[in-house]
Structures are given as C-alpha cells and as structure tokens.
CSV table of C-alpha atoms in Angstrom, one decimal:
chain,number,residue,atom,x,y,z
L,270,UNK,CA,0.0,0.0,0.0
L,271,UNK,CA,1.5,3.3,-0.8
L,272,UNK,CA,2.2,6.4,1.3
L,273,UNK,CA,-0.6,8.2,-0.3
L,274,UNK,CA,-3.3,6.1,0.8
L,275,UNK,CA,-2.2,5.6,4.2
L,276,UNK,CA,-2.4,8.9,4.9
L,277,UNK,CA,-6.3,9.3,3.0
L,278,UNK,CA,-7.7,6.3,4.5
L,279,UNK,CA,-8.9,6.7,8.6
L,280,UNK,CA,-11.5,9.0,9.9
L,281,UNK,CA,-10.1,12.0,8.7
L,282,UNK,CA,-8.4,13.7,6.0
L,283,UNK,CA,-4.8,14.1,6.5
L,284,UNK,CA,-2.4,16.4,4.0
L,285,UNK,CA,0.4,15.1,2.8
L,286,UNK,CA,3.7,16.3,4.7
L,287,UNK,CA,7.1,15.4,5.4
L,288,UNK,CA,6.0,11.4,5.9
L,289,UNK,CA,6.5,11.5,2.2
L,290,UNK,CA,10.3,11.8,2.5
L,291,UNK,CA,11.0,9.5,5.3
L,292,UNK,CA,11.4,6.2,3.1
L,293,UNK,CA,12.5,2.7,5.0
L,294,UNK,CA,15.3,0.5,3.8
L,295,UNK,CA,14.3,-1.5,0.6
L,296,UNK,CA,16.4,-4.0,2.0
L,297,UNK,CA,16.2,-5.0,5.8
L,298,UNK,CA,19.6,-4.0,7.7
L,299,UNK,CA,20.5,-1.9,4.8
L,300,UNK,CA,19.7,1.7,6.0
L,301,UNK,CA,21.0,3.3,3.0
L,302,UNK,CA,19.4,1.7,0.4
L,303,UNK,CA,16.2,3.8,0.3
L,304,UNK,CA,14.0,4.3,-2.8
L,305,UNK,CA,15.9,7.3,-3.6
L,306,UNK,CA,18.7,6.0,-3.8
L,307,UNK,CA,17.2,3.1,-5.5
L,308,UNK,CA,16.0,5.7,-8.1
L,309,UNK,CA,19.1,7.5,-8.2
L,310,UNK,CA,20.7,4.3,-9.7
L,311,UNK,CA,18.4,3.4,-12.1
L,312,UNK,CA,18.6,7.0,-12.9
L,313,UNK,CA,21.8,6.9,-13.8
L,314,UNK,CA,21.6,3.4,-15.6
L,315,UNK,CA,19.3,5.1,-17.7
L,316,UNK,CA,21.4,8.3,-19.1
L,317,UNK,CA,24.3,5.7,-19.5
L,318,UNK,CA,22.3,3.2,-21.5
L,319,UNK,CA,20.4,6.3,-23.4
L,320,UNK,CA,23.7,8.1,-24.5
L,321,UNK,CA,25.7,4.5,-25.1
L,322,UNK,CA,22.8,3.7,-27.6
L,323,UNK,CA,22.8,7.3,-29.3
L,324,UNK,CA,26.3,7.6,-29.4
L,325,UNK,CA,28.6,4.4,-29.2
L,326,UNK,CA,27.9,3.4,-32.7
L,327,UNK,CA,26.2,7.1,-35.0
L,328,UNK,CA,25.4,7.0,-37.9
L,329,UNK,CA,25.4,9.6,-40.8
L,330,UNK,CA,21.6,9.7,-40.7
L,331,UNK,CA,20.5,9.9,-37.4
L,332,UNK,CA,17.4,7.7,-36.1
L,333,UNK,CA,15.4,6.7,-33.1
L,334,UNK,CA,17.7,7.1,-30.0
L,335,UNK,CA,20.4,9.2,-31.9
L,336,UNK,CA,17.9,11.5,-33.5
L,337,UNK,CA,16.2,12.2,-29.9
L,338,UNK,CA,19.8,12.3,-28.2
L,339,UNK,CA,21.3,14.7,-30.6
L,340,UNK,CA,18.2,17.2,-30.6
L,341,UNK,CA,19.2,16.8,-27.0
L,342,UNK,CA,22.4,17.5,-27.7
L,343,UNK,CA,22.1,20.3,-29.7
L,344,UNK,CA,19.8,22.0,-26.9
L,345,UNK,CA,22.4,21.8,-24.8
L,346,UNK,CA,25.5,23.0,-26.9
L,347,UNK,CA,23.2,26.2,-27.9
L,348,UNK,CA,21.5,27.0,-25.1
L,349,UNK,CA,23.3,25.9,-22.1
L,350,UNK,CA,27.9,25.7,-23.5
L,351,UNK,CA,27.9,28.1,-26.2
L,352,UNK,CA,26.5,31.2,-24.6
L,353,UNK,CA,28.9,30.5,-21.1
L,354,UNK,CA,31.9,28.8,-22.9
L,355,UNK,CA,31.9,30.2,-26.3
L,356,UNK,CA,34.9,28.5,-28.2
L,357,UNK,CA,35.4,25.8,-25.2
L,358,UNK,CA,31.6,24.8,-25.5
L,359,UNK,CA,32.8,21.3,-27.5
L,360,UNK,CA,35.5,20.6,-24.6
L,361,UNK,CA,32.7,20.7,-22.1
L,362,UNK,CA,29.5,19.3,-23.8
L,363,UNK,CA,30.5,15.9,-22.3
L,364,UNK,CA,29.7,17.0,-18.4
L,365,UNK,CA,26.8,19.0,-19.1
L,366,UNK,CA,24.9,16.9,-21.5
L,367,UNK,CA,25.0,14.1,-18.2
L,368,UNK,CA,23.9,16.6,-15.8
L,369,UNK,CA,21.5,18.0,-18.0
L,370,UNK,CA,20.1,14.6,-18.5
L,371,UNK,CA,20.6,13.3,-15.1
L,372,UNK,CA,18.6,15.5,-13.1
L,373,UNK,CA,16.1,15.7,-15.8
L,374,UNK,CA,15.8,12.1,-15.0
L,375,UNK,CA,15.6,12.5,-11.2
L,376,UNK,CA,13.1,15.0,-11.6
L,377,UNK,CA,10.9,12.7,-14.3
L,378,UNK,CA,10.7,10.0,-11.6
L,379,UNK,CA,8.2,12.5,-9.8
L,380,UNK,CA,5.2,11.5,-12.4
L,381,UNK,CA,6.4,8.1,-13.1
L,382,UNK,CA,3.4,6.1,-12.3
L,383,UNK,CA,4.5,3.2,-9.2
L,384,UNK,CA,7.9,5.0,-8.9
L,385,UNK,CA,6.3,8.7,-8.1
L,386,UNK,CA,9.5,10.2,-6.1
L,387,UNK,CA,11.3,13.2,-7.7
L,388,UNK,CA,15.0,12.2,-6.3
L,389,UNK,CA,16.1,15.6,-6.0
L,390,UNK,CA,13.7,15.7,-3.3
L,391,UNK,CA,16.0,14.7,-1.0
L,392,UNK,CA,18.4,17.3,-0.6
L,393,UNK,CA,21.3,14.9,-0.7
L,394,UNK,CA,21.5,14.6,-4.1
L,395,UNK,CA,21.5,18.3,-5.3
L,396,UNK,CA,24.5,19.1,-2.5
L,397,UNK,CA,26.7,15.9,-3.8
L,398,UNK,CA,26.0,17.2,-7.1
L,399,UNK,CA,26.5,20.9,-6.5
L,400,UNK,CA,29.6,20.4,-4.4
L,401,UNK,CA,31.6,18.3,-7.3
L,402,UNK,CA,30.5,21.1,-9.5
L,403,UNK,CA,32.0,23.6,-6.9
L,404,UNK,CA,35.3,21.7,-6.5
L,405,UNK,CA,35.7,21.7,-10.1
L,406,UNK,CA,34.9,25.5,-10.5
L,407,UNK,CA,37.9,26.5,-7.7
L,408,UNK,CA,40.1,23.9,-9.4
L,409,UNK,CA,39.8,25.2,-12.4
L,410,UNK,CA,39.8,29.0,-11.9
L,411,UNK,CA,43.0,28.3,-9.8
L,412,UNK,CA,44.7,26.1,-13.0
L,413,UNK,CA,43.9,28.7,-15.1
L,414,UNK,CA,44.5,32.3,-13.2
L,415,UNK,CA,46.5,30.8,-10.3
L,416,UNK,CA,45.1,31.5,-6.9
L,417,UNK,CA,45.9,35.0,-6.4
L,418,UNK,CA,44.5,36.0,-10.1
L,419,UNK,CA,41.3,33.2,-9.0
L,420,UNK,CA,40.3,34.9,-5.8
L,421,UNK,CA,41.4,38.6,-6.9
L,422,UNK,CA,39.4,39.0,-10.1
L,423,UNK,CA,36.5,37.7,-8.4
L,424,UNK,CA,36.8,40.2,-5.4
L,425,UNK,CA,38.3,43.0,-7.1
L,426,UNK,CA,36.9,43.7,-10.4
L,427,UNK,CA,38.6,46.4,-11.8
L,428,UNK,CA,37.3,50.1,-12.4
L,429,UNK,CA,36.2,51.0,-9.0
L,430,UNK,CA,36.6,53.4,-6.4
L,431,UNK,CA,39.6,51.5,-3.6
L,432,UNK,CA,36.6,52.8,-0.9
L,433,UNK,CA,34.0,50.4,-2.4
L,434,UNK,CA,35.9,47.2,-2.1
L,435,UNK,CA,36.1,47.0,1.3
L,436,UNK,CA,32.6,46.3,1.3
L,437,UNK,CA,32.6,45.0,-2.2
L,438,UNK,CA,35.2,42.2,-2.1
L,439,UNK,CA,33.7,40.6,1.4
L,440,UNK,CA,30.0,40.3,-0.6
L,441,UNK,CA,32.0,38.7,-3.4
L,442,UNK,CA,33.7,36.4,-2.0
L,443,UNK,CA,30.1,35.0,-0.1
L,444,UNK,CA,28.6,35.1,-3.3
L,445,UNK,CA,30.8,33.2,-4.9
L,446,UNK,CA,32.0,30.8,-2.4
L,447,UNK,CA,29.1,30.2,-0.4
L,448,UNK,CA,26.1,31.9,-1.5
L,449,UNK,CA,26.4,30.5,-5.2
L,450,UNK,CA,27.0,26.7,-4.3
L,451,UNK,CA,24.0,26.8,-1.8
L,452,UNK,CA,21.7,28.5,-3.9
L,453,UNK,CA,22.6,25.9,-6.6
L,454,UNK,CA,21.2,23.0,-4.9
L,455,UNK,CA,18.8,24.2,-2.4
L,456,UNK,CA,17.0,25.8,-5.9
L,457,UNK,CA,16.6,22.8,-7.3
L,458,UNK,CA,15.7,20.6,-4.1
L,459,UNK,CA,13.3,22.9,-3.1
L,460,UNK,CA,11.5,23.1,-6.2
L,461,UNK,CA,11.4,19.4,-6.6
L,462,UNK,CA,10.5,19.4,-2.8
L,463,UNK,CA,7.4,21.6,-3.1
L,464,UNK,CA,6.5,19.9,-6.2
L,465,UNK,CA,6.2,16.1,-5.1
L,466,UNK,CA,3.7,17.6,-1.9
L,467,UNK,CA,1.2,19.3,-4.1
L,468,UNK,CA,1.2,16.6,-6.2
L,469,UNK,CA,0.7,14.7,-3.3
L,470,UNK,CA,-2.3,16.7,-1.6
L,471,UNK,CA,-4.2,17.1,-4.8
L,472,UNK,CA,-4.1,13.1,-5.3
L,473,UNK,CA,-5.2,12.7,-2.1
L,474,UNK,CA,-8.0,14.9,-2.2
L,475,UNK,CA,-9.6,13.3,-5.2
L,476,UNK,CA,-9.0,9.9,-3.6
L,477,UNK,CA,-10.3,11.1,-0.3
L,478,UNK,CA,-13.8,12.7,-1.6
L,479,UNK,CA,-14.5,9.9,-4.3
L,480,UNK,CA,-13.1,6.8,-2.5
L,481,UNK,CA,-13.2,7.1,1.1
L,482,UNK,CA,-15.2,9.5,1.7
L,483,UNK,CA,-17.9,9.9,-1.2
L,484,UNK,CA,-21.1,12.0,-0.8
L,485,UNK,CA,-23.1,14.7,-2.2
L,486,UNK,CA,-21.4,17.4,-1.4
L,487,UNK,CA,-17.8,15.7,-1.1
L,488,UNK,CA,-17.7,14.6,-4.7
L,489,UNK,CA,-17.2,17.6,-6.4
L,490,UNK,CA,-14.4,18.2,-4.5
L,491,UNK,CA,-13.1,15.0,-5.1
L,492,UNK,CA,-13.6,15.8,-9.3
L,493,UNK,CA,-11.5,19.1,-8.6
L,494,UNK,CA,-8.8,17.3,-6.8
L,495,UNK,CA,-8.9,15.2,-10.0
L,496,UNK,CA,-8.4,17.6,-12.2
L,497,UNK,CA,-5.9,19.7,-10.7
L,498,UNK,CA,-3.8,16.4,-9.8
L,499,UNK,CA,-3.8,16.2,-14.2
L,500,UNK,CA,-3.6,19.8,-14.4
L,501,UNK,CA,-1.0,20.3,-12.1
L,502,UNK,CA,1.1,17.1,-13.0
L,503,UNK,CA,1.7,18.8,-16.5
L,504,UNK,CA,3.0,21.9,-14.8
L,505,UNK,CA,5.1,20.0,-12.5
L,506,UNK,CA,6.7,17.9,-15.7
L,507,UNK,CA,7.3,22.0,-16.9
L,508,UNK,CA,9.5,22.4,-13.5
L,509,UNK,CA,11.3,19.6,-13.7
L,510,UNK,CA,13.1,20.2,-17.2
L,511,UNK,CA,13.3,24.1,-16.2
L,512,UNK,CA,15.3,22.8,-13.3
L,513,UNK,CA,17.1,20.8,-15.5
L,514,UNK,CA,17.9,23.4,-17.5
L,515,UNK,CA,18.9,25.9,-15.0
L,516,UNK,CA,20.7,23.1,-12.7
L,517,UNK,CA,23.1,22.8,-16.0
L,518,UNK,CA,23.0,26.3,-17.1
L,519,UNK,CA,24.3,27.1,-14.2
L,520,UNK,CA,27.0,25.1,-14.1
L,521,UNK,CA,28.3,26.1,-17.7
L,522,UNK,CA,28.5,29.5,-16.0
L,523,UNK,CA,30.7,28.7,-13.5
L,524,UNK,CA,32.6,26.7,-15.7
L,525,UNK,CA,33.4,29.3,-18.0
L,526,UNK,CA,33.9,31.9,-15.1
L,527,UNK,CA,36.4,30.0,-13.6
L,528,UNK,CA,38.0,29.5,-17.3
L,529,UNK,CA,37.8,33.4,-18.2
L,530,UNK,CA,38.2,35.7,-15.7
L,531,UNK,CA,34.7,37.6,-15.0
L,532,UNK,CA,35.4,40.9,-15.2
C-alpha cells in the first residue's frame, strides 16, 4: 500500500507532509538503500544506457535514440555551452549533456506512475552534485588564473573606487564561495521538494472525496482534486526540465567563469 493512501484512509483527512520523504530501507539492515537512492541508480543506468545507444555506434543519418539524443544534444551545446563557454563549449558538452540529462531524469521520476519520487527531493543529491560542481569550479579558476589572479578577479573587479571594495570584495567572495553553491542545490531541491507535496495533496484529495469519503457534497471536491492532480502534474513535468535546465545552465556558467576571468 502506498504512502498516499495511508495517509487518505482513517476517519479523517490528513495532507500530505514530510512522511513522504521519510522512506525505510528496501532491504532489511540496509539503512542506506532507500528508494531514492534506488531511483538514483536506475537513474543513472538510464542516461548511461540512453547516450551509449545514441552515441557508441552514430550514424550519418541519425534515427530513433540518436535523433532524440542529438536534438538533446544540440539543446544543450546552444542554449546551455555556447552562450557561457563560447569556443570551449565542445570541450565541455560531455559533463553538461550528463547533468542535463541526469537531473532531468531525477526530476521525471516524480510523475512516473508506481515510482512517483522526484530524487532531487531529498536534498542529498542536489548538494553531492552541487559540491563536485564547486570543486571543479575552484580547481579550475585556480589552473587557469593561479590562486591570487582566482580569488582577486573575483573580489576585485577592476574600475572601482579602492573605498567600495572593502565592502565589495567581502560580498563577493560570499557570493561566490558560499552563496552560489547553496543556492545551486537548495533551488533545485526545493523546487522538486514543493512539487512532489502538491502533487501529493491534490491526489489525495480526489482519492479522499471519491473513494473514502464519497457524498453529495464531497464529490465535487473529489472531481477538482482530479483535475488539478492532471492539471498540475503537466506543470510540474514543466518544472522539472526548467530545473534541469537551470541546474546545467548554471554550471556552464561557473565553468566558463572560472576559465575566463569575469570581469
């Protein structure tokens, strides 16, 4: 029996809350192994098999798999690489093509009938992603303006009075080192997080007022909570590829910041 209709079955109606996150182990003993993580596997099982299929073997004429993977692609290299790396958009299309297509997945496993658990939901996963993509933007702005040019063109932007960047270069350094990271996964967690419970309230009351609890008046409420559970699951499946979108957009953008300095 699912989560949902535990919580609408009893006397009363319940709203959904943060019983929806707090998953036991798949496997006894195993505290770890929860569904999200479960999900988080097959997730990634899922890009690797997708892009191995498109790409392991293309041919001249795209079809199927590779005609889906390169419109992908292409999405990607134009509106994600090329406007934050310019001429090292190629280098990098590797990295964000996965994360674009990774979270996309996570977030898809929100409205996937059975599964129904966006992964970034659990805030976990956006801060193991978010960090690697924060290690790799120090390391690489250190590689390639050494650590004094890293941290000085990022505090010190030239141009400005010397007064300003005593209050300047302290909000700079927050924004970029701490500020930015959090922001980067919290954004796409909380989304994700908001998301799965209003899915999860609407579905509950159509099952509540039409299954459990079905009378004159109850009914039409229980039609509404139909409809907005549709209506709402189509604006939710919006989210999730925005997310996906920004996650990886913003990730090029650190990328190239860390490549080139920013001012």
């Amino acid at each position: 029996m699912s989560t949902l209709t535990l919580l609408a079955s009893g006397d009363e109606f319940t709203p959904p809350g943060l019983e929806l996150f707090d998953l036991p182990p798949i496997i006894p003993g195993v505290d770890w192994f929860t569904k999200p993580v479960l999900l988080a596997l097959l997730s990634t099982l899922i890009v690797v098999v997708f892009c191995w299929s498109a790409f392991a073997n293309p041919k001249i004429v795209p079809r199927g798999v590779q005609n889906v993977a390169e419109m992908g692609y292409m999405f990607v290299r134009d509106q994600v690489a090329r406007p934050f790396l310019g001429k090292d958009a190629d280098r990098w299309m590797g990295l964000l093509l996965s994360i674009f297509f990774l979270v996309w997945i996570w977030n898809l496993m929100g409205v996937v009938p059975v599964l129904q658990f966006p992964v970034a939901s659990h805030i976990a996963f956006p801060i193991v992603l978010a960090v690697s993509i924060y290690v790799l933007k120090v390391y690489l702005g250190v590689k390639h303006q050494g650590p004094v040019g890293y941290f000085k063109n990022m505090m010190f932007p030239p141009g400005l009075p010397k007064a300003i960047y005593v209050l300047l270069a302290p909000i700079e350094f927050l924004s970029n080192m701490i500020i930015a990271p959090f922001t980067h996964a919290v954004r796409l967690f909380a989304n994700m997080f908001a998301g799965h419970i209003i899915l999860a309230f609407f579905s509950m009351v159509g099952f509540w007022f039409l299954f459990e609890k079905l009378t004159p008046l109850g009914a039409p409420l229980g039609v509404v909570g139909v409809l907005m559970t549709i209506a709402m699951t189509g604006f939710e499946m919006f989210i999730q590829f925005l997310q996906a979108f920004l996650f990886s957009m913003l990730a090029a953008m650190y990328i190239g910041n860390s490549l080139h300095a920013e001012h």
